[in-house]
JSON list of N, CA and C in Angstrom, two decimals:
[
{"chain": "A", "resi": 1, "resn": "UNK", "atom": "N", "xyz": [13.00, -16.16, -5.78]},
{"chain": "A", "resi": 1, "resn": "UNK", "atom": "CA", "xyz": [11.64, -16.56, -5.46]},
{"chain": "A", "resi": 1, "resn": "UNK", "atom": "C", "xyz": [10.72, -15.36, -5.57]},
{"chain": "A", "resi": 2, "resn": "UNK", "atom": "N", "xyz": [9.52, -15.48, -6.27]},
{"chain": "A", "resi": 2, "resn": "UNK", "atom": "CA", "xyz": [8.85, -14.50, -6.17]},
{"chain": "A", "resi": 2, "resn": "UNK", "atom": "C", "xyz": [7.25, -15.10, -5.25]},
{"chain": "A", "resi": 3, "resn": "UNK", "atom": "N", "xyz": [6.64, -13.95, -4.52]},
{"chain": "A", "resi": 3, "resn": "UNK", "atom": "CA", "xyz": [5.58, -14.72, -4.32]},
{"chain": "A", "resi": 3, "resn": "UNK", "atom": "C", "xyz": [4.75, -13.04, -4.15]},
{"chain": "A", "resi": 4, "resn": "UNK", "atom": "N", "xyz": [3.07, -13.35, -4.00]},
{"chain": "A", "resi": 4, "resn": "UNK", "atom": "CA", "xyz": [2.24, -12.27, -3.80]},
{"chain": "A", "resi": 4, "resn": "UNK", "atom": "C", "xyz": [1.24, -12.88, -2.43]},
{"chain": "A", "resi": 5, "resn": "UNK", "atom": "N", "xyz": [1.76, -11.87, -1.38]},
{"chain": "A", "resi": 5, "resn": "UNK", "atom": "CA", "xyz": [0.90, -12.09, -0.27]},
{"chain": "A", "resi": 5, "resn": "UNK", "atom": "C", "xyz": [0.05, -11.03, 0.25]},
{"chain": "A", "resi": 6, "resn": "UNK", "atom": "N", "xyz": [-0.99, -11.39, 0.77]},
{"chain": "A", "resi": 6, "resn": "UNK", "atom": "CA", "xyz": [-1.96, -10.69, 1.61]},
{"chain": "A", "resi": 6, "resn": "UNK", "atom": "C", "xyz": [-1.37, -9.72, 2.90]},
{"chain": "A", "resi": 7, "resn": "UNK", "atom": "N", "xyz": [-1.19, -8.55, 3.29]},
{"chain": "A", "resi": 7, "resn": "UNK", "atom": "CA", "xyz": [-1.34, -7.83, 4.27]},
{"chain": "A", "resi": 7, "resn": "UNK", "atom": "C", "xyz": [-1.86, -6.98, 4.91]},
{"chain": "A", "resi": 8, "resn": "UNK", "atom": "N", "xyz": [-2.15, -7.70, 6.69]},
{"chain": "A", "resi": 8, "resn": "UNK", "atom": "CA", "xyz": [-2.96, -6.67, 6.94]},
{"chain": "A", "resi": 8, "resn": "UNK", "atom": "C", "xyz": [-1.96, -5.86, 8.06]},
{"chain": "A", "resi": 9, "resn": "UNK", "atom": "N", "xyz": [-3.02, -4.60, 8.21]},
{"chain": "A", "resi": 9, "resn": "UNK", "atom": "CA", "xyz": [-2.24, -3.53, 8.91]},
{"chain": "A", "resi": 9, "resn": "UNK", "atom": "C", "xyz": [-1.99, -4.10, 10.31]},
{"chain": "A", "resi": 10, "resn": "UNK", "atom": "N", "xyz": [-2.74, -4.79, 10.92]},
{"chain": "A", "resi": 10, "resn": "UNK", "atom": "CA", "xyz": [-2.70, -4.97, 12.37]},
{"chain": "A", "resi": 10, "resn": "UNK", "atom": "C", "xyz": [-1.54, -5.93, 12.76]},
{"chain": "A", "resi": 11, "resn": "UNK", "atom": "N", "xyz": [-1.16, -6.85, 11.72]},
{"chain": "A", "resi": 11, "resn": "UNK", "atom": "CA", "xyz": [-0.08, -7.99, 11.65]},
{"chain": "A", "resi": 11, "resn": "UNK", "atom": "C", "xyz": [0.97, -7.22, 11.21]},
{"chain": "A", "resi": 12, "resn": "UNK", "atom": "N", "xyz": [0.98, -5.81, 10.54]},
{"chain": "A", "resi": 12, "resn": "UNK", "atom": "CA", "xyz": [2.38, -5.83, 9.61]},
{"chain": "A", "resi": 12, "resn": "UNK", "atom": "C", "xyz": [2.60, -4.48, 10.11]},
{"chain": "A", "resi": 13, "resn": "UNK", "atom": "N", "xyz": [2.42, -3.71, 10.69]},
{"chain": "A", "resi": 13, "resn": "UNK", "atom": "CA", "xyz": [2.46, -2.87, 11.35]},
{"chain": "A", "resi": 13, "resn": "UNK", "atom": "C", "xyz": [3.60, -1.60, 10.80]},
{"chain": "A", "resi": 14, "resn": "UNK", "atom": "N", "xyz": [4.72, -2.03, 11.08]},
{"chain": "A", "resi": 14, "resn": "UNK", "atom": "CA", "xyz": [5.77, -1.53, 10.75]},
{"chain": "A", "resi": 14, "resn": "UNK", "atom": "C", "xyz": [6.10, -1.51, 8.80]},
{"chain": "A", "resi": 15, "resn": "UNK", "atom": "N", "xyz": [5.66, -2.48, 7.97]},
{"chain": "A", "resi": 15, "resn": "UNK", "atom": "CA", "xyz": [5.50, -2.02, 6.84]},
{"chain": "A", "resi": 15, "resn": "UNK", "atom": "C", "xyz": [4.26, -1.14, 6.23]},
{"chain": "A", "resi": 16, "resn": "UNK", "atom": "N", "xyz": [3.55, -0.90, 7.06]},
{"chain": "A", "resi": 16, "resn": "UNK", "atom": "CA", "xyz": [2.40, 0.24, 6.43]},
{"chain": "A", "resi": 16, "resn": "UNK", "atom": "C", "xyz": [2.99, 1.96, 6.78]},
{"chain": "A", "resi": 17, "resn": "UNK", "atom": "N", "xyz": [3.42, 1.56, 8.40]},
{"chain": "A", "resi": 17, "resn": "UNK", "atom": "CA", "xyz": [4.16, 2.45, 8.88]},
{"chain": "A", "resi": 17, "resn": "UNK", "atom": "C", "xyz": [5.39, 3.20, 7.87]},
{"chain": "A", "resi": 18, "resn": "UNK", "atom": "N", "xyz": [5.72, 2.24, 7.41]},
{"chain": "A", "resi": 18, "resn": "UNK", "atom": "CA", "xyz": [7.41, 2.61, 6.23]},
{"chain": "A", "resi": 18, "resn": "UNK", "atom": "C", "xyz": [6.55, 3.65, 5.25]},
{"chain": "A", "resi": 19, "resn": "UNK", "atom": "N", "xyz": [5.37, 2.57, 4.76]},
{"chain": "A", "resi": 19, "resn": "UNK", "atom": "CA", "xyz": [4.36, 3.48, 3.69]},
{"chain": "A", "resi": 19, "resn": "UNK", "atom": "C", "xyz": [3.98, 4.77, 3.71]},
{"chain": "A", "resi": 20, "resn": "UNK", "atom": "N", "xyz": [3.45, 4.64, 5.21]},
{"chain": "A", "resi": 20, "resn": "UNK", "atom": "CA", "xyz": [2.86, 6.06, 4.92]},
{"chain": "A", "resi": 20, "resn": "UNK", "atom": "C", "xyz": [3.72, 7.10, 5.32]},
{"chain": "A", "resi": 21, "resn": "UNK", "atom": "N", "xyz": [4.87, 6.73, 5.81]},
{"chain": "A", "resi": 21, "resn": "UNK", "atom": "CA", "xyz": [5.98, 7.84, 5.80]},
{"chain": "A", "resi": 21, "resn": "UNK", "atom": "C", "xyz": [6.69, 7.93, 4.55]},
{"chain": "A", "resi": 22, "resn": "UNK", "atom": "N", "xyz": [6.73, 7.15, 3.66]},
{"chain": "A", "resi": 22, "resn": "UNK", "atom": "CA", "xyz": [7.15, 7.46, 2.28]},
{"chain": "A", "resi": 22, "resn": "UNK", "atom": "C", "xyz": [6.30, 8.21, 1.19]},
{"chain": "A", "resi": 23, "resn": "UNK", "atom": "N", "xyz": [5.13, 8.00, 1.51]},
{"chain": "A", "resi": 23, "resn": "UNK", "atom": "CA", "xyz": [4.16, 8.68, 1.18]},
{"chain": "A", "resi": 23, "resn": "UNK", "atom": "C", "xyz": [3.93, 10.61, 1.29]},
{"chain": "A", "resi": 24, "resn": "UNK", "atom": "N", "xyz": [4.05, 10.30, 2.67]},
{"chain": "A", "resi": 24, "resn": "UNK", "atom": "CA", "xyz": [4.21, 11.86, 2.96]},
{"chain": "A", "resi": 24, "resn": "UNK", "atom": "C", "xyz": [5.53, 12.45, 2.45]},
{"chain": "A", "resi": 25, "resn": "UNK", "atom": "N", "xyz": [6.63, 11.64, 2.43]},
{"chain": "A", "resi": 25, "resn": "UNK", "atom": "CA", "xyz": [7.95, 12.31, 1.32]},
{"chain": "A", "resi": 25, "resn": "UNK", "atom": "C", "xyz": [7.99, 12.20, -0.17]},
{"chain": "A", "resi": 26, "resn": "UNK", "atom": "N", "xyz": [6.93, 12.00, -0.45]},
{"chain": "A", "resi": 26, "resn": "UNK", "atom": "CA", "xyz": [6.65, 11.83, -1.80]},
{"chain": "A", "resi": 26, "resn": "UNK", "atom": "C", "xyz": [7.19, 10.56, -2.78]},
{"chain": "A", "resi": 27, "resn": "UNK", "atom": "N", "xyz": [7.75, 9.30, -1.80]},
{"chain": "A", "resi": 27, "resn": "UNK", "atom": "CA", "xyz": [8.41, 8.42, -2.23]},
{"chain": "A", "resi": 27, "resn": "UNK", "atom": "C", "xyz": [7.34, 7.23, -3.11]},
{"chain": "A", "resi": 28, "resn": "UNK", "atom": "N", "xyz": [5.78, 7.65, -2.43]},
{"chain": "A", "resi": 28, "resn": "UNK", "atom": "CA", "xyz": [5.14, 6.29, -3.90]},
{"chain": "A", "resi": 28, "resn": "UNK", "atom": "C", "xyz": [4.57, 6.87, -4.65]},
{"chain": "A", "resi": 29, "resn": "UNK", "atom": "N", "xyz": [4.28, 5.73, -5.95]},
{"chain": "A", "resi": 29, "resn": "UNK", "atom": "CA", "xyz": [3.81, 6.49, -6.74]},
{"chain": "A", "resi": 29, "resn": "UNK", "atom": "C", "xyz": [1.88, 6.02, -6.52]},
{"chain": "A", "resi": 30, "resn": "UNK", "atom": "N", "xyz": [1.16, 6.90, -6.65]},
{"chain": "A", "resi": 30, "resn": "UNK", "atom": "CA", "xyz": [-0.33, 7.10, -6.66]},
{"chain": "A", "resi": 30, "resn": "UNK", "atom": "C", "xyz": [-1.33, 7.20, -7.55]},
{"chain": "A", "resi": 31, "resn": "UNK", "atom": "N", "xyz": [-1.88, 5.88, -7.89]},
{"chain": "A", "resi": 31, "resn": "UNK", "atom": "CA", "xyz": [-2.92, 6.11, -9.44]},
{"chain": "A", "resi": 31, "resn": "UNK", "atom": "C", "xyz": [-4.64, 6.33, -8.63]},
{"chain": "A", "resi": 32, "resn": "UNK", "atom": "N", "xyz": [-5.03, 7.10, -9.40]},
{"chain": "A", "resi": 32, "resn": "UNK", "atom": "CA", "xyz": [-6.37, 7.15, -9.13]},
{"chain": "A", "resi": 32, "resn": "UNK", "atom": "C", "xyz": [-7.38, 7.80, -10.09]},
{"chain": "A", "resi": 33, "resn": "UNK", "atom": "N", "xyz": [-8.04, 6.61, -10.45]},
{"chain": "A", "resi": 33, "resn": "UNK", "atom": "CA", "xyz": [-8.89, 7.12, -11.56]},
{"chain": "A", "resi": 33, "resn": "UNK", "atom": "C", "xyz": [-10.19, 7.09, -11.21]},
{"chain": "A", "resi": 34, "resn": "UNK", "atom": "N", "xyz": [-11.52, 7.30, -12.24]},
{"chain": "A", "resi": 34, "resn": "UNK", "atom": "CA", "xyz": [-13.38, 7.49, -11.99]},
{"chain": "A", "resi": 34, "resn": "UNK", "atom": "C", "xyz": [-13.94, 6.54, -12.96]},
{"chain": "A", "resi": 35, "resn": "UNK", "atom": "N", "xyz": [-14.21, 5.59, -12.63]},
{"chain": "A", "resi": 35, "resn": "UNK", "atom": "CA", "xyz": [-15.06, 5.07, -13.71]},
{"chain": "A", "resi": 35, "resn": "UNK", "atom": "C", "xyz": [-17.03, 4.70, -12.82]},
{"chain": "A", "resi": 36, "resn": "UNK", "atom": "N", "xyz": [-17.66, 5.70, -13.84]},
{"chain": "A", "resi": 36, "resn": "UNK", "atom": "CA", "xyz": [-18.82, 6.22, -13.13]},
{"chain": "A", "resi": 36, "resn": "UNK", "atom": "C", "xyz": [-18.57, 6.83, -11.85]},
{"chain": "A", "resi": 37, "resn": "UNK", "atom": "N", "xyz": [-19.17, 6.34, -10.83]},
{"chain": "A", "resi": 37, "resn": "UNK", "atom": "CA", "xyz": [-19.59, 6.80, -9.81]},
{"chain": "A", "resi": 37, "resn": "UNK", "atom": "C", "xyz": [-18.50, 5.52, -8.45]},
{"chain": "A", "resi": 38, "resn": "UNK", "atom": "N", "xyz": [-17.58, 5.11, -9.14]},
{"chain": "A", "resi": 38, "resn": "UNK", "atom": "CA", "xyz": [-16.65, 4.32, -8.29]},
{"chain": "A", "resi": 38, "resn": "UNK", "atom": "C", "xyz": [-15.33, 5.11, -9.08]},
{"chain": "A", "resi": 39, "resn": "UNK", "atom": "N", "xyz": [-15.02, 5.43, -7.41]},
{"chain": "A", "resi": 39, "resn": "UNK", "atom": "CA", "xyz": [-13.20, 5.87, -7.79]},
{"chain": "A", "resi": 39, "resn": "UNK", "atom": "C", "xyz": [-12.52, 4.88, -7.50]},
{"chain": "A", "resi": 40, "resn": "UNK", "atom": "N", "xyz": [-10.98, 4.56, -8.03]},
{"chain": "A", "resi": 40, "resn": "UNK", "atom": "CA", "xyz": [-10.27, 3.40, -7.97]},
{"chain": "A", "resi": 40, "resn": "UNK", "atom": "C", "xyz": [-8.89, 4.01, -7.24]},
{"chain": "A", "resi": 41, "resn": "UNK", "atom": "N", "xyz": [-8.69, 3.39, -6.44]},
{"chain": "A", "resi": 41, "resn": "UNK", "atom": "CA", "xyz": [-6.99, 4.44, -5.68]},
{"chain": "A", "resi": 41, "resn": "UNK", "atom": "C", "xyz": [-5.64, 3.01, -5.43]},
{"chain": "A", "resi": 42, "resn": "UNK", "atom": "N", "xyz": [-4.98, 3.44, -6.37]},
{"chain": "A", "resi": 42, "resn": "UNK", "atom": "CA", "xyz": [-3.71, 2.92, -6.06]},
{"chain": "A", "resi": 42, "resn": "UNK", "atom": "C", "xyz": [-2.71, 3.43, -5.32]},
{"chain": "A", "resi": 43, "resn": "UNK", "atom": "N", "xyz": [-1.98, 2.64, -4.50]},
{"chain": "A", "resi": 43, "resn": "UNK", "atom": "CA", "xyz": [-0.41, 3.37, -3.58]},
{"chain": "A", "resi": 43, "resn": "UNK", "atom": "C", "xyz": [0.28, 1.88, -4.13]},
{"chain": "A", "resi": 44, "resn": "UNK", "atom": "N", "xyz": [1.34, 3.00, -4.87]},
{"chain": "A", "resi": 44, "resn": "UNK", "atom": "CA", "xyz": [2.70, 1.20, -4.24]},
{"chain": "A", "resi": 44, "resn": "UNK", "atom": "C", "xyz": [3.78, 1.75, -4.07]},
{"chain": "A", "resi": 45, "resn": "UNK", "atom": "N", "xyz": [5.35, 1.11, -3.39]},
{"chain": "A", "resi": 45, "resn": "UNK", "atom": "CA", "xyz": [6.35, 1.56, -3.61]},
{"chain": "A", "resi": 45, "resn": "UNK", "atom": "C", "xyz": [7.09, 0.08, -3.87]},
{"chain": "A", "resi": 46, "resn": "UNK", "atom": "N", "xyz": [8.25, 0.33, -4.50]},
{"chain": "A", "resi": 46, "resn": "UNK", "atom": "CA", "xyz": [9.24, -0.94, -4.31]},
{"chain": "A", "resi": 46, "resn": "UNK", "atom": "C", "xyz": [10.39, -0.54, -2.93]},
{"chain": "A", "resi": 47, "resn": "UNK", "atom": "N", "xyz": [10.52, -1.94, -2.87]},
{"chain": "A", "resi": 47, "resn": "UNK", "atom": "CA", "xyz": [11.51, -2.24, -1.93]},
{"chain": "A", "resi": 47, "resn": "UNK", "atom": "C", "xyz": [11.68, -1.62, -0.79]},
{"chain": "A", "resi": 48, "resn": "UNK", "atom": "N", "xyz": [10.52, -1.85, 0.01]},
{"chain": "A", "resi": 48, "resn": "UNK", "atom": "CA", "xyz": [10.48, -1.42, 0.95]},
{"chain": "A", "resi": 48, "resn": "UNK", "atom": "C", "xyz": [10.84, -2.78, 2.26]},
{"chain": "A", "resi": 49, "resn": "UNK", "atom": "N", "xyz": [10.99, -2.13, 3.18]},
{"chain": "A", "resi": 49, "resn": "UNK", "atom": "CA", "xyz": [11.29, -3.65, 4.62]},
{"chain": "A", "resi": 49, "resn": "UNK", "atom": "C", "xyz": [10.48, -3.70, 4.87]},
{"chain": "A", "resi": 50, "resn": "UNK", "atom": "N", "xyz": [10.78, -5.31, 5.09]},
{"chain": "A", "resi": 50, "resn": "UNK", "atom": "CA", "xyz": [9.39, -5.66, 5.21]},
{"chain": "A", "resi": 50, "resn": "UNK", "atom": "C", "xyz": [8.91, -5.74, 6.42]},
{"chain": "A", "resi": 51, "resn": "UNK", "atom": "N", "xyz": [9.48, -5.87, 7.70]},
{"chain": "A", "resi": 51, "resn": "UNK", "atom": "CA", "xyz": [9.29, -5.64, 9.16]},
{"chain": "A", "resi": 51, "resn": "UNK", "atom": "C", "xyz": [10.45, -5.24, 9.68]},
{"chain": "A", "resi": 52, "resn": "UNK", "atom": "N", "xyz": [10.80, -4.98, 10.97]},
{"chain": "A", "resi": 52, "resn": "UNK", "atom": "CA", "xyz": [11.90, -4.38, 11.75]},
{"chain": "A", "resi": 52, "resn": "UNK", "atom": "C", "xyz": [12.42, -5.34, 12.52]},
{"chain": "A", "resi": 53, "resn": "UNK", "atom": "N", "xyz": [12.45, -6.70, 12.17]},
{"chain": "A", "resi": 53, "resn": "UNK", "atom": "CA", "xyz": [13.15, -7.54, 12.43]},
{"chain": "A", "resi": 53, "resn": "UNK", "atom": "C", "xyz": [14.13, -8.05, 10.95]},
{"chain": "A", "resi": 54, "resn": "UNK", "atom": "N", "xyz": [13.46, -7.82, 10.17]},
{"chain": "A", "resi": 54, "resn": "UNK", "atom": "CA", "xyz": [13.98, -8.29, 8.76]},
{"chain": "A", "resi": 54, "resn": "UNK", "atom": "C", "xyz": [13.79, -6.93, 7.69]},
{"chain": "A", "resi": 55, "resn": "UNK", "atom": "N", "xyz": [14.82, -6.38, 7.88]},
{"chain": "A", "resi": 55, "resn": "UNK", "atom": "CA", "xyz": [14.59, -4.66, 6.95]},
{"chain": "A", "resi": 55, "resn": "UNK", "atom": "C", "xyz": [15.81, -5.61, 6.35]},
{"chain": "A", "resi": 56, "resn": "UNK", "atom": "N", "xyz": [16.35, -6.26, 5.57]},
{"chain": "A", "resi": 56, "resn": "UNK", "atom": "CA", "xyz": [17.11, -6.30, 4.96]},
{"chain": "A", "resi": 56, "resn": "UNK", "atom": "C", "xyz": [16.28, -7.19, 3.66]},
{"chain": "A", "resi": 57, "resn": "UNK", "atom": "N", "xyz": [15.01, -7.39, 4.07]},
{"chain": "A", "resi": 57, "resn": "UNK", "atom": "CA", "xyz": [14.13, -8.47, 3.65]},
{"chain": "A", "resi": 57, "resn": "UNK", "atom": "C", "xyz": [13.39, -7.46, 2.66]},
{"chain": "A", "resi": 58, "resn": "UNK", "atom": "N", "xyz": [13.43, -7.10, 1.23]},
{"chain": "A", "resi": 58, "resn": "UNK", "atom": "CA", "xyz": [12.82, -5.62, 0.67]},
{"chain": "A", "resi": 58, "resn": "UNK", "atom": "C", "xyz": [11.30, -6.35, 0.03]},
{"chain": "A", "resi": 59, "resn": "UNK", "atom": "N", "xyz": [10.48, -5.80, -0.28]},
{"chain": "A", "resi": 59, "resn": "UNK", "atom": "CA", "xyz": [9.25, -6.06, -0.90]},
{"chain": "A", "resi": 59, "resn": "UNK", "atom": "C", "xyz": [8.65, -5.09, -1.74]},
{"chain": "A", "resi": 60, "resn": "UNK", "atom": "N", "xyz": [8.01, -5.48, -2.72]},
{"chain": "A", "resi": 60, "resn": "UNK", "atom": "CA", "xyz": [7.10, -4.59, -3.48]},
{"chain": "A", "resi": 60, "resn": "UNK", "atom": "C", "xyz": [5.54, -4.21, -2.63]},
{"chain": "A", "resi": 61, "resn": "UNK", "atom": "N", "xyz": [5.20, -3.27, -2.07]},
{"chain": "A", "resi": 61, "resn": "UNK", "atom": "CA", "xyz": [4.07, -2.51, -1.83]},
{"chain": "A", "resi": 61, "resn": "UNK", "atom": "C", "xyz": [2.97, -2.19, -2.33]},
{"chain": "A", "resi": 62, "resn": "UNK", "atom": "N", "xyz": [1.46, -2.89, -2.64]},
{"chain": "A", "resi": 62, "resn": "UNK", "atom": "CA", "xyz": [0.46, -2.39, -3.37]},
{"chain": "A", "resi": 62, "resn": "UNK", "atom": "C", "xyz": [-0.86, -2.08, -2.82]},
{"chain": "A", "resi": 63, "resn": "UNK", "atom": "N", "xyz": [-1.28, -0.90, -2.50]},
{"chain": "A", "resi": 63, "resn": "UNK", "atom": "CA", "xyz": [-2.83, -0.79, -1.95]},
{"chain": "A", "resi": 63, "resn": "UNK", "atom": "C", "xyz": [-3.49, -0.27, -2.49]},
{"chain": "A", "resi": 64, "resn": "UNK", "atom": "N", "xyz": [-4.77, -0.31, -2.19]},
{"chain": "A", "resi": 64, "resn": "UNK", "atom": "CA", "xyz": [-5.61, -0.28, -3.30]},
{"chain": "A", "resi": 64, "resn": "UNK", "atom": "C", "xyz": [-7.26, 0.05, -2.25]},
{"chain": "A", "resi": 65, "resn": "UNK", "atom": "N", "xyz": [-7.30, 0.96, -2.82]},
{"chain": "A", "resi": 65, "resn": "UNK", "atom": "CA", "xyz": [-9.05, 1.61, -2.63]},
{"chain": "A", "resi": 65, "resn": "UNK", "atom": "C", "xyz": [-9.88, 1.43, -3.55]},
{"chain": "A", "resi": 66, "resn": "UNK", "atom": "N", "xyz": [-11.56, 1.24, -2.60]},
{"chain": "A", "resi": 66, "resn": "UNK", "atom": "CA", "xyz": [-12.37, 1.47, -4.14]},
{"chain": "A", "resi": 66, "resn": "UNK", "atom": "C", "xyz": [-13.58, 2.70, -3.08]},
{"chain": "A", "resi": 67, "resn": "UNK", "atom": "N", "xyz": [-13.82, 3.35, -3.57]},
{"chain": "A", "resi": 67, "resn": "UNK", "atom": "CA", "xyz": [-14.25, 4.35, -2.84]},
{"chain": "A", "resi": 67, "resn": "UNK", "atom": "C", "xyz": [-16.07, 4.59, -3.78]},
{"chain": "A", "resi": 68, "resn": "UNK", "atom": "N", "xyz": [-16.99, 4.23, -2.69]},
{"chain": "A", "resi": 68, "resn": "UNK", "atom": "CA", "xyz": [-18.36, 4.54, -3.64]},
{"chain": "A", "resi": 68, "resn": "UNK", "atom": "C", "xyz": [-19.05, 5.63, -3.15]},
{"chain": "A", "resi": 69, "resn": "UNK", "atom": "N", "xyz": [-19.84, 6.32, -3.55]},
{"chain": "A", "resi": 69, "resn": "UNK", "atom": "CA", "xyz": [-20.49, 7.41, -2.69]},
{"chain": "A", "resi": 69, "resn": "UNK", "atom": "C", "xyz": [-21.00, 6.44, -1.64]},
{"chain": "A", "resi": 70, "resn": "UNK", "atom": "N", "xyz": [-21.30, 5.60, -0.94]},
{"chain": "A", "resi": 70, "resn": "UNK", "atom": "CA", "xyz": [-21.63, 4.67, -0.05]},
{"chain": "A", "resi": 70, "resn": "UNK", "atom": "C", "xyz": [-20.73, 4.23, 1.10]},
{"chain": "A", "resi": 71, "resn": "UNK", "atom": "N", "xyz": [-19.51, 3.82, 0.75]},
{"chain": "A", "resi": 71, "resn": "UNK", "atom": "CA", "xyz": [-18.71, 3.03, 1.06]},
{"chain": "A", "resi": 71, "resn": "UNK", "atom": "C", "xyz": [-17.17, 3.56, 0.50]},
{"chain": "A", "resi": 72, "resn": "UNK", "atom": "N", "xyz": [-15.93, 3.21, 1.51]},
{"chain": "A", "resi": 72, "resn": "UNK", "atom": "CA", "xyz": [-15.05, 3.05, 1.40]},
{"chain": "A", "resi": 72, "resn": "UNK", "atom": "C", "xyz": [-14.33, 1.95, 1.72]},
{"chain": "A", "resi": 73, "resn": "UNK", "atom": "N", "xyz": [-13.79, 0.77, 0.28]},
{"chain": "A", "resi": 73, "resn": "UNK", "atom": "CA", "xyz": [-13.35, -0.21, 0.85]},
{"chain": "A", "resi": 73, "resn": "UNK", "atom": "C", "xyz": [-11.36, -0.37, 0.40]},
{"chain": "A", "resi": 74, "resn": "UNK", "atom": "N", "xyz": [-11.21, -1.22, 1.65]},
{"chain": "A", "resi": 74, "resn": "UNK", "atom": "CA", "xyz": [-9.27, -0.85, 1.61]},
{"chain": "A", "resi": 74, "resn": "UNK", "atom": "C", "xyz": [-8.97, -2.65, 1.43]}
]
């Protein structure tokens, strides 16, 4: 089964948590490019758990920034 769902940090807690500690070990990979005056920021990793009731449960990881001299949206 494949599916693509919405997550937020306040519900998922423990998979952002996985993130940004993989992050700091250098475990995702990070795109970020400029087009004009909007930067674009990717994070993903694979197979990560997906909560700490179900870590056997793996998922693909994708976040995504758009950053304006104005605004930062996640």
């Amino acid at each position: 089964m494949h599916y693509i769902l919405g997550a937020k940090k306040v519900d998922h807690a423990f998979l952002f948590d996985y993130v940004e500690s993989a992050a700091k070990d250098g475990l995702t990979t990070e795109i970020e490019y400029q087009n004009d005056d909007v930067v674009h920021k990717f994070r993903f990793i694979n197979q990560g758990p997906l909560n700490a009731s179900n870590q056997d449960i793996l998922v693909n990881f994708v976040e995504y920034w758009q950053i304006t001299p104005k605004k930062t949206m996640h």
